[in-house]
Amino acid sequence: MNSLMVAIFAVILLWCGFKFYGKIMEKLWDINPQRKTPAVEKTDGIDYVPAKHWTILFGHHFASIAGAGPIIGPVIAVAIWGWVPALIWIVIGSIFIGGVHDFSCLLGSIRHKGKSIGDVAESTMSHRAKMLFAFFLWLSLILVVAVFAAVTSTTLVNEPRIVIPTFGLIFVAILTGLMIYKWKINQVVATLIGLILLGTLLILGYRFPISLGIEGSTKVWMVILLSYAFIASITPVNIILQPRDYLSTFILFFGLIFGYVGLFFSHPRMHTPAFVQWSSGQGTLWPMLFVIIACGAISGFHSLISSGTTSKQLANEKDAKKVAYGGMILEGVLASLALLAVAAGLYWTGGAGREGLVYPELIKGGNWIVTFARGFGRIAAPLLGATFGPLVAMVMLNSFVMTTLDTGTRINRYITEELFGEGLKWKIFENRYFSTAIIIICAGYLAFGNWKAIWPIFGASNQLVAALALLVVTTYLWAMKKPTKYTIYPGIFVLLTTTGALIYQVRGFIRSQNYLLAIIGVILLILAIFMVREGGIVVRKLKRA
């Protein structure tokens, strides 16, 4: 099959979902442009900062949610089960589950003065539910920070040409933020200056690759990245996070444009089989495909972004659909591109002239990032050339992994302060320096181990967070006497799927004597059971009222 036809089909369906199903979500949540948002009512210059324009907030939001997940997930899943089941899950999941989840969590937070989804759980369910959910989120975010620190450090070692663009972007972002917020320079002018500097960094990185050239260089980069995450977590949001994520979005847009336009000219056929197998060493198609492709269809991490930082920066409710629902739809577009890059850009079998381009051989080595970069480079070759295309792919991937790393650390700081400081009354945890240090130490401990073993449980825990977040917003909608079918049915499906995946993984961890991850998996399952029980109690009370 022609890959261009597959791309057109996927993009049209996703666009229709945004236009029509997104409008249903706006009606469900009674969007009112005249209602003041928490960012306006509670401006403090640190966390509550109304974005100057919705595009800046979209940049932060999308860059934060579009980490490695929507790229790595399809790269792994397509090789195991084929491109058709993966594409179906990406499209249907983004429209009916992921978009609903992200939008509802944003509005649920806004209706509760910008509080995190954990605090929303307290308002709609109980204090016990808040504490259970907060601990669940805390554990899940430790996994997120660990995985993305490891992924980023691996890319820096594998591709030294992206070192300068990766770290240079931080300083360009600070400059852009100063131009927009402090020096009051026109946003378009400031953006153009930032993009020109970013292009310069890309050229410098291409000409002057930086390799540490020492044993254990991956761990050195990991320490540097975790140190950066610490600093970014405690710095005012409009200094680093907002402008860096805003500029990172342009990197993604350029990557999407080069990828899809390149596909228009190259339009290779789909080399990977439509369906490979039902059962594999990674498990059966259900439930495992649905947790391996996490961020490309639905992701619990998005609930933390929507309720953690985005709700504190949204200046007007009318922009919620564009930012939250639109962000998830665009992530579906990105996941579809990643799928096409490996399913059409690479070959399924070897042969003359196919050296280094055979999908099963590349993925077998566990180098998911290089696999995507090679495939993207081939489909974008008509525009970028055979050597520059993979570099663009790596820079695009790394810029988003970095945003997930720093935003994930910041959100977990909020949760740490709420859980241990406000909840358990351990005052030292209300200190943002101490709480951030605890997060970095815990994540670093996991990241320095076998991080690839963390990815499956990261996916399952991530989806379980999504299921519980949908449970929280469902109880709120129920209390407000609003229709709950849009959130409860997706929530049940994701809950059953991820519970099955976690049980399967825990058994595997025990067999392989990976007891730390087995214990984490069991804890996550127990917390999920108690959260569902709390939701049931609330529903029964509301029925009797």
Coordinates of C-alpha atoms in Angstrom, one line a residue:
M1 CA 0.0 0.0 0.0
N2 CA 1.1 3.6 -0.8
S3 CA 2.2 5.3 2.5
L4 CA 0.9 8.6 1.3
M5 CA -2.6 7.3 1.2
V6 CA -2.2 6.0 4.7
A7 CA -1.0 9.4 5.9
I8 CA -3.8 11.3 4.2
F9 CA -6.4 8.9 5.7
A10 CA -5.0 9.3 9.2
V11 CA -4.6 13.1 9.1
I12 CA -8.2 13.7 7.7
L13 CA -9.7 11.5 10.5
L14 CA -7.8 13.3 13.2
W15 CA -8.7 16.7 11.8
C16 CA -12.4 15.7 11.8
G17 CA -12.1 14.5 15.4
F18 CA -10.7 17.9 16.4
K19 CA -13.4 19.9 14.6
F20 CA -16.5 17.9 15.5
Y21 CA -15.8 15.8 18.6
G22 CA -13.8 18.7 20.1
K23 CA -16.9 20.9 19.8
I24 CA -19.0 18.3 21.7
M25 CA -16.4 18.6 24.5
E26 CA -16.7 22.4 24.6
K27 CA -20.5 22.0 25.1
L28 CA -20.0 19.4 27.8
W29 CA -17.8 21.7 29.8
D30 CA -19.8 25.0 29.2
I31 CA -16.9 27.0 27.8
N32 CA -17.4 30.7 28.7
P33 CA -14.8 33.2 27.4
Q34 CA -16.0 35.8 30.0
R35 CA -15.2 33.5 32.9
K36 CA -11.8 34.4 34.5
T37 CA -9.3 31.6 34.6
P38 CA -7.0 30.8 37.6
A39 CA -4.0 32.2 35.6
V40 CA -5.7 35.6 35.6
E41 CA -7.3 35.5 39.1
K42 CA -4.2 34.1 40.9
T43 CA -1.3 35.6 39.0
D44 CA 1.9 35.3 41.1
G45 CA 4.7 35.6 38.6
I46 CA 6.1 32.1 39.3
D47 CA 3.5 29.4 38.7
Y48 CA 0.3 31.3 37.8
V49 CA 1.3 33.3 34.8
P50 CA -1.2 34.0 32.0
A51 CA 0.4 33.3 28.6
K52 CA 0.7 36.4 26.4
H53 CA -0.9 34.5 23.5
W54 CA -2.5 31.0 23.3
T55 CA 0.2 29.9 20.8
I56 CA 2.8 30.4 23.5
L57 CA 0.8 28.2 25.8
F58 CA 0.2 25.7 23.1
G59 CA 3.9 25.5 22.6
H60 CA 4.5 24.8 26.2
H61 CA 1.7 22.3 26.5
F62 CA 2.4 20.4 23.3
A63 CA 6.2 20.3 23.8
S64 CA 5.5 19.0 27.3
I65 CA 3.2 16.2 26.3
A66 CA 5.0 15.2 23.1
G67 CA 8.0 13.6 24.6
A68 CA 9.5 10.4 23.3
G69 CA 6.3 8.4 23.8
P70 CA 4.5 9.2 20.6
I71 CA 7.6 8.3 18.7
I72 CA 9.1 5.4 20.6
G73 CA 5.8 3.7 21.2
P74 CA 4.9 3.2 17.5
V75 CA 8.5 2.3 16.7
I76 CA 8.3 -0.6 19.1
A77 CA 4.7 -1.7 18.5
V78 CA 4.7 -1.7 14.7
A79 CA 7.7 -4.1 14.7
I80 CA 5.8 -6.5 17.0
W81 CA 2.2 -6.4 15.9
G82 CA 2.1 -4.6 12.5
W83 CA 1.1 -1.1 11.4
V84 CA -2.7 -1.5 11.0
P85 CA -3.6 -2.2 14.7
A86 CA -1.1 0.5 15.8
L87 CA -2.6 3.1 13.4
I88 CA -6.2 2.2 14.5
W89 CA -5.3 2.7 18.1
I90 CA -3.5 6.0 17.4
V91 CA -6.4 7.5 15.5
I92 CA -9.3 6.2 17.6
G93 CA -7.5 6.7 20.9
S94 CA -6.5 10.3 20.1
I95 CA -10.0 11.4 19.1
F96 CA -12.3 9.5 21.6
I97 CA -10.0 8.9 24.6
G98 CA -6.8 11.0 24.7
G99 CA -8.4 14.2 23.5
V100 CA -11.3 13.9 25.9
H101 CA -8.9 13.0 28.7
D102 CA -6.6 16.0 28.2
F103 CA -9.4 18.5 27.6
S104 CA -11.4 17.3 30.6
C105 CA -8.4 17.4 33.0
L106 CA -7.6 20.9 31.9
L107 CA -11.2 22.1 32.5
G108 CA -11.5 20.1 35.7
S109 CA -8.4 21.9 37.0
I110 CA -9.7 25.3 35.9
R111 CA -13.0 24.7 37.7
H112 CA -10.9 24.1 40.9
K113 CA -8.7 27.2 40.7
G114 CA -5.9 25.6 38.8
K115 CA -5.3 22.8 41.3
S116 CA -3.7 19.6 40.2
I117 CA -5.7 16.5 39.3
G118 CA -4.9 15.1 42.8
D119 CA -6.6 18.1 44.5
V120 CA -9.5 17.8 42.1
A121 CA -9.9 14.2 43.4
E122 CA -10.2 15.5 46.9
S123 CA -12.9 18.0 45.9
T124 CA -14.9 15.4 43.9
M125 CA -14.2 12.3 45.9
S126 CA -12.5 12.4 49.3
H127 CA -9.3 13.4 51.1
R128 CA -8.3 9.8 51.1
A129 CA -8.7 9.6 47.4
K130 CA -6.5 12.6 47.0
M131 CA -3.7 11.1 49.0
L132 CA -3.9 7.8 47.2
F133 CA -4.0 9.4 43.8
A134 CA -1.2 11.8 44.7
F135 CA 1.1 8.9 45.8
F136 CA 0.2 7.1 42.6
L137 CA 1.1 10.2 40.6
W138 CA 4.3 10.7 42.5
L139 CA 5.5 7.1 41.8
S140 CA 4.5 7.4 38.1
L141 CA 6.3 10.7 37.7
I142 CA 9.5 9.3 39.2
L143 CA 9.3 6.7 36.4
V144 CA 8.7 9.4 33.8
V145 CA 11.7 11.5 34.9
A146 CA 14.0 8.4 35.1
V147 CA 13.0 7.1 31.6
F148 CA 13.3 10.5 29.9
A149 CA 16.6 11.3 31.5
A150 CA 18.0 8.0 30.3
V151 CA 16.5 8.4 26.8
T152 CA 18.0 11.9 26.4
S153 CA 21.5 10.9 27.6
T154 CA 21.4 7.9 25.2
T155 CA 20.7 10.1 22.2
L156 CA 23.5 12.5 23.2
V157 CA 26.0 9.6 23.2
N158 CA 24.6 8.1 20.0
E159 CA 24.5 11.4 18.1
P160 CA 27.1 13.9 19.2
R161 CA 25.9 16.4 16.6
I162 CA 22.8 17.2 18.6
V163 CA 24.6 18.2 21.8
I164 CA 25.0 21.9 20.8
P165 CA 21.4 22.3 19.6
T166 CA 20.0 20.5 22.7
F167 CA 21.7 22.6 25.3
G168 CA 22.0 25.8 23.3
L169 CA 18.2 25.8 23.0
I170 CA 18.0 26.4 26.8
F171 CA 19.9 29.7 26.5
V172 CA 18.1 30.8 23.4
A173 CA 14.8 30.2 25.2
I174 CA 15.9 32.3 28.2
L175 CA 16.7 35.1 25.8
T176 CA 13.4 34.7 23.9
G177 CA 11.5 34.8 27.3
L178 CA 13.3 38.0 28.3
M179 CA 12.5 39.6 24.9
I180 CA 8.8 38.8 25.2
Y181 CA 8.1 39.3 28.9
K182 CA 10.7 41.8 30.2
W183 CA 11.9 43.9 27.2
K184 CA 8.4 43.9 25.6
I185 CA 9.7 43.1 22.2
N186 CA 7.1 42.1 19.6
Q187 CA 6.3 38.4 19.9
V188 CA 6.8 37.8 16.1
V189 CA 10.2 39.6 16.1
A190 CA 11.3 37.7 19.3
T191 CA 10.2 34.4 17.8
L192 CA 12.1 35.1 14.5
I193 CA 15.3 35.9 16.4
G194 CA 14.9 32.7 18.5
L195 CA 14.4 30.6 15.4
I196 CA 17.4 32.1 13.6
L197 CA 19.6 31.4 16.6
L198 CA 18.1 27.9 16.8
G199 CA 19.0 27.3 13.1
T200 CA 22.5 28.5 13.8
L201 CA 22.8 26.0 16.6
L202 CA 21.7 23.2 14.3
I203 CA 24.5 24.1 11.8
L204 CA 27.1 24.4 14.6
G205 CA 26.1 21.0 16.0
Y206 CA 26.4 19.5 12.5
R207 CA 29.9 20.9 12.0
F208 CA 31.2 20.6 15.6
P209 CA 29.9 17.3 17.2
I210 CA 30.7 17.0 20.9
S211 CA 31.6 13.6 22.2
L212 CA 32.8 13.1 25.8
G213 CA 34.9 10.2 24.7
I214 CA 35.1 8.7 28.1
E215 CA 33.8 5.5 29.6
G216 CA 30.4 5.9 31.2
S217 CA 29.6 9.1 29.2
T218 CA 25.9 8.2 29.3
K219 CA 25.9 8.5 33.0
V220 CA 27.8 11.8 32.9
W221 CA 25.1 13.2 30.5
M222 CA 22.5 11.8 32.9
V223 CA 23.9 13.8 35.8
I224 CA 24.0 17.0 33.7
L225 CA 20.4 16.5 32.5
L226 CA 19.1 15.8 36.0
S227 CA 20.9 18.9 37.3
Y228 CA 19.2 20.9 34.5
A229 CA 15.8 19.4 35.5
F230 CA 16.4 20.5 39.1
I231 CA 17.2 24.1 38.0
A232 CA 14.3 24.3 35.5
S233 CA 11.8 23.0 38.2
I234 CA 12.5 25.9 40.6
T235 CA 12.9 28.7 38.1
P236 CA 9.8 30.9 37.3
V237 CA 7.8 29.2 34.5
N238 CA 8.1 32.2 32.0
I239 CA 11.9 32.2 32.2
I240 CA 12.7 28.7 30.8
L241 CA 9.7 26.4 30.4
Q242 CA 7.3 28.7 28.5
P243 CA 9.8 30.0 25.9
R244 CA 11.7 26.8 25.6
D245 CA 8.6 24.8 24.9
Y246 CA 7.3 27.5 22.6
L247 CA 10.5 27.3 20.5
S248 CA 10.5 23.5 20.7
T249 CA 7.1 23.4 19.1
F250 CA 8.5 25.1 16.0
I251 CA 11.1 22.3 15.8
L252 CA 8.3 19.8 15.8
F253 CA 6.3 21.7 13.2
F254 CA 9.4 21.8 10.9
G255 CA 9.8 18.1 11.6
L256 CA 6.2 17.3 10.8
I257 CA 6.3 19.5 7.6
F258 CA 9.6 17.9 6.4
G259 CA 8.2 14.4 7.2
Y260 CA 4.8 14.7 5.6
V261 CA 6.0 16.8 2.6
G262 CA 8.9 14.4 2.1
L263 CA 6.4 11.6 2.2
F264 CA 4.4 13.4 -0.5
F265 CA 7.5 13.3 -2.8
S266 CA 8.9 9.9 -1.8
H267 CA 5.7 8.1 -1.0
P268 CA 7.3 4.6 -0.5
R269 CA 5.1 1.6 -0.1
M270 CA 4.4 0.2 3.3
H271 CA 7.2 -2.4 3.7
T272 CA 6.1 -3.7 7.2
P273 CA 3.3 -6.2 7.2
A274 CA -0.1 -4.8 8.1
F275 CA -0.4 -7.5 10.8
V276 CA 2.5 -9.4 12.2
Q277 CA 1.2 -11.6 15.0
W278 CA -1.1 -11.6 18.0
S279 CA 1.2 -13.0 20.6
S280 CA 4.9 -12.2 21.1
G281 CA 7.6 -12.1 23.7
Q282 CA 6.2 -8.7 24.7
G283 CA 2.8 -10.2 25.3
T284 CA -0.4 -10.3 23.4
L285 CA -1.7 -7.5 21.2
W286 CA -4.3 -6.7 23.9
P287 CA -3.4 -5.4 26.3
M288 CA 0.2 -4.7 25.5
L289 CA 0.0 -2.7 22.3
F290 CA -2.3 -0.2 24.1
V291 CA 0.3 0.5 26.8
I292 CA 3.4 0.5 24.6
I293 CA 1.7 3.1 22.4
A294 CA 0.9 5.4 25.3
C295 CA 1.4 9.1 24.5
G296 CA 0.3 8.7 20.8
A297 CA -3.3 7.7 21.8
I298 CA -3.8 8.6 25.5
S299 CA -1.4 9.4 28.3
G300 CA -1.9 9.9 32.0
F301 CA 1.1 12.2 32.0
H302 CA -1.0 14.7 30.0
S303 CA -3.5 15.0 32.9
L304 CA -0.6 16.2 35.0
I305 CA 0.5 18.8 32.3
S306 CA -3.1 19.9 31.8
S307 CA -3.8 20.3 35.5
G308 CA -0.3 21.0 36.6
T309 CA 1.1 23.8 34.4
T310 CA -1.3 24.5 31.5
S311 CA -4.3 25.4 33.8
K312 CA -2.1 27.9 35.6
Q313 CA -1.2 29.7 32.3
L314 CA -4.5 29.6 30.3
A315 CA -5.6 33.2 29.9
N316 CA -9.1 32.4 28.4
E317 CA -11.3 29.4 28.4
K318 CA -12.0 29.7 24.6
D319 CA -8.5 28.6 24.0
A320 CA -8.8 25.3 25.9
K321 CA -9.9 23.3 22.9
K322 CA -7.0 24.5 20.8
V323 CA -4.5 23.9 23.5
A324 CA -5.6 20.6 25.1
Y325 CA -7.8 18.8 22.6
G326 CA -5.8 20.1 19.7
G327 CA -2.5 19.2 21.4
M328 CA -3.6 15.6 21.7
I329 CA -4.8 15.5 18.1
L330 CA -1.5 16.9 16.9
E331 CA 0.3 14.3 18.9
G332 CA -1.7 11.7 17.0
V333 CA -0.4 13.2 13.8
L334 CA 3.1 12.9 15.2
A335 CA 2.6 9.3 16.2
S336 CA 1.3 8.5 12.7
L337 CA 4.4 10.1 11.2
A338 CA 6.6 7.9 13.5
L339 CA 4.6 4.9 12.4
L340 CA 5.1 5.7 8.7
A341 CA 8.8 6.5 9.2
V342 CA 9.5 2.9 10.3
A343 CA 6.8 1.0 8.4
A344 CA 7.5 2.7 5.0
G345 CA 10.9 4.4 5.5
L346 CA 12.6 1.1 6.4
Y347 CA 12.6 -2.3 4.9
W348 CA 11.2 -5.4 6.5
T349 CA 13.7 -7.8 4.9
G350 CA 17.4 -7.4 3.9
G351 CA 18.9 -7.3 0.4
A352 CA 21.4 -5.4 -1.7
G353 CA 21.5 -1.7 -0.9
R354 CA 19.5 -2.1 2.3
E355 CA 22.3 -2.3 4.8
G356 CA 21.5 -0.4 8.0
L357 CA 17.9 0.1 6.8
V358 CA 16.2 -3.2 7.8
Y359 CA 13.6 -2.5 10.5
P360 CA 13.7 -5.8 12.4
E361 CA 17.5 -5.7 12.6
L362 CA 17.6 -2.1 13.9
I363 CA 14.9 -2.6 16.5
K364 CA 16.4 -5.9 17.6
G365 CA 19.4 -4.0 19.0
G366 CA 17.0 -2.0 21.2
N367 CA 18.1 1.3 19.6
W368 CA 14.6 2.7 19.1
I369 CA 15.8 6.3 18.6
V370 CA 18.3 5.4 15.8
T371 CA 15.6 3.3 14.2
F372 CA 13.2 6.2 14.0
A373 CA 15.9 8.6 12.8
R374 CA 16.9 6.3 9.9
G375 CA 13.3 5.9 8.8
F376 CA 12.5 9.6 9.1
G377 CA 15.7 10.4 7.2
R378 CA 14.6 8.2 4.3
I379 CA 11.1 9.6 3.9
A380 CA 12.4 13.2 4.3
A381 CA 15.4 12.7 2.0
P382 CA 13.8 14.6 -1.0
L383 CA 13.9 17.8 1.2
L384 CA 16.7 17.3 3.7
G385 CA 19.1 14.8 2.0
A386 CA 20.2 11.4 3.2
T387 CA 22.6 12.7 5.9
F388 CA 20.8 15.8 7.3
G389 CA 17.4 14.1 7.7
P390 CA 18.4 11.7 10.5
L391 CA 20.0 14.6 12.4
V392 CA 16.8 16.7 12.2
A393 CA 14.9 13.6 13.5
M394 CA 17.2 13.3 16.5
V395 CA 17.0 17.0 17.3
M396 CA 13.2 16.9 17.1
L397 CA 13.0 13.9 19.4
N398 CA 15.5 15.2 21.9
S399 CA 13.9 18.7 22.2
F400 CA 10.7 17.1 23.2
V401 CA 12.2 14.5 25.5
M402 CA 13.9 17.4 27.3
T403 CA 10.6 19.3 27.7
T404 CA 9.0 16.2 29.3
L405 CA 12.0 15.9 31.6
D406 CA 11.9 19.4 33.0
T407 CA 8.1 19.7 33.1
G408 CA 7.7 16.3 34.7
T409 CA 10.1 17.3 37.4
R410 CA 8.3 20.6 38.0
I411 CA 4.9 18.9 38.3
N412 CA 6.2 16.2 40.6
R413 CA 7.5 19.1 42.8
Y414 CA 4.0 20.3 43.1
I415 CA 2.7 16.9 44.0
T416 CA 5.6 16.3 46.5
E417 CA 4.7 19.6 48.2
E418 CA 1.0 18.7 48.3
L419 CA 1.4 15.0 49.3
F420 CA 4.2 15.2 51.9
G421 CA 4.1 18.9 52.8
E422 CA 0.4 19.8 53.0
G423 CA -1.0 16.3 53.3
L424 CA 1.4 14.6 55.8
K425 CA 2.5 17.9 57.4
W426 CA 6.2 17.3 56.8
K427 CA 7.1 20.9 56.6
I428 CA 10.5 20.4 55.0
F429 CA 8.8 19.1 51.9
E430 CA 7.2 22.5 51.4
N431 CA 10.6 23.8 50.5
R432 CA 10.9 23.6 46.7
Y433 CA 14.6 22.9 46.7
F434 CA 14.4 20.0 49.1
S435 CA 11.3 18.4 47.4
T436 CA 13.0 18.7 43.9
A437 CA 16.2 17.2 45.3
I438 CA 14.2 14.1 46.5
I439 CA 12.6 13.7 43.1
I440 CA 16.0 13.9 41.3
I441 CA 17.6 11.4 43.6
C442 CA 14.9 8.8 43.3
A443 CA 14.6 9.2 39.5
G444 CA 18.4 9.1 39.2
Y445 CA 18.6 5.8 41.1
L446 CA 16.2 4.2 38.6
A447 CA 17.7 5.8 35.6
F448 CA 21.2 4.5 36.4
G449 CA 19.9 1.0 36.2
N450 CA 18.5 -0.9 33.2
W451 CA 16.2 1.9 32.0
K452 CA 14.8 -0.1 29.1
A453 CA 13.2 -2.4 31.6
I454 CA 11.4 0.6 33.0
W455 CA 9.7 1.5 29.7
P456 CA 6.9 -1.2 29.8
I457 CA 5.9 -0.4 33.4
F458 CA 6.2 3.3 32.6
G459 CA 3.7 2.8 29.8
A460 CA 1.3 0.8 32.0
S461 CA 1.5 3.2 35.0
N462 CA 1.1 6.1 32.6
Q463 CA -2.2 4.6 31.2
L464 CA -3.4 3.7 34.6
V465 CA -3.0 7.4 35.7
A466 CA -5.1 8.3 32.6
A467 CA -7.9 5.8 33.7
L468 CA -7.9 7.2 37.2
A469 CA -7.9 10.8 35.9
L470 CA -11.0 10.0 33.8
L471 CA -12.6 8.5 36.9
V472 CA -11.9 11.8 38.8
V473 CA -13.5 14.0 36.1
T474 CA -16.4 11.6 35.7
T475 CA -17.3 12.0 39.4
Y476 CA -17.1 15.8 38.9
L477 CA -19.4 15.7 35.9
W478 CA -21.8 13.3 37.7
A479 CA -21.9 15.8 40.6
M480 CA -22.6 18.6 38.2
K481 CA -25.4 16.5 36.6
K482 CA -23.6 16.5 33.3
P483 CA -23.4 13.5 30.8
T484 CA -20.7 11.1 31.9
K485 CA -20.6 8.7 28.9
Y486 CA -17.8 10.7 27.2
T487 CA -15.4 10.0 30.1
I488 CA -16.7 6.8 31.9
Y489 CA -16.5 4.4 29.0
P490 CA -13.0 5.4 27.9
G491 CA -12.0 5.2 31.5
I492 CA -13.3 1.7 32.0
F493 CA -11.6 0.5 28.8
V494 CA -8.2 2.0 29.8
L495 CA -8.5 0.7 33.4
L496 CA -9.2 -2.9 32.3
T497 CA -6.4 -2.7 29.7
T498 CA -3.7 -1.3 31.9
T499 CA -4.6 -3.5 34.8
G500 CA -4.2 -6.5 32.6
A501 CA -0.9 -5.2 31.3
L502 CA 0.4 -4.5 34.8
I503 CA -0.5 -8.0 36.0
Y504 CA 1.3 -9.5 33.0
Q505 CA 4.4 -7.3 33.6
V506 CA 4.6 -8.0 37.3
R507 CA 4.7 -11.8 36.6
G508 CA 7.5 -11.2 34.2
F509 CA 9.5 -9.0 36.6
I510 CA 9.2 -11.7 39.3
R511 CA 10.3 -14.4 36.8
S512 CA 13.4 -12.3 35.9
Q513 CA 14.0 -11.5 39.6
N514 CA 13.6 -7.8 38.9
Y515 CA 11.9 -7.3 42.3
L516 CA 12.1 -3.5 42.5
L517 CA 10.0 -3.1 39.4
A518 CA 7.7 -5.9 40.6
I519 CA 7.1 -4.2 43.9
I520 CA 6.4 -0.9 42.1
G521 CA 3.9 -2.7 39.8
V522 CA 2.1 -4.3 42.8
I523 CA 1.9 -0.9 44.6
L524 CA 0.5 0.7 41.5
L525 CA -2.2 -2.0 41.2
I526 CA -3.1 -1.7 44.9
L527 CA -3.4 2.1 44.7
A528 CA -5.6 1.7 41.6
I529 CA -7.9 -0.7 43.3
F530 CA -8.4 1.7 46.3
M531 CA -9.0 4.6 43.9
V532 CA -11.7 2.7 42.0
R533 CA -13.3 1.9 45.4
E534 CA -13.3 5.5 46.4
G535 CA -15.0 6.4 43.1
G536 CA -17.6 3.8 43.7
I537 CA -18.4 5.2 47.2
V538 CA -18.8 8.7 45.7
V539 CA -21.2 7.5 43.0
R540 CA -23.3 5.6 45.5
K541 CA -23.6 8.7 47.7
L542 CA -24.6 10.8 44.7
K543 CA -27.2 8.3 43.7
R544 CA -28.7 8.4 47.2
A545 CA -28.7 12.3 47.3

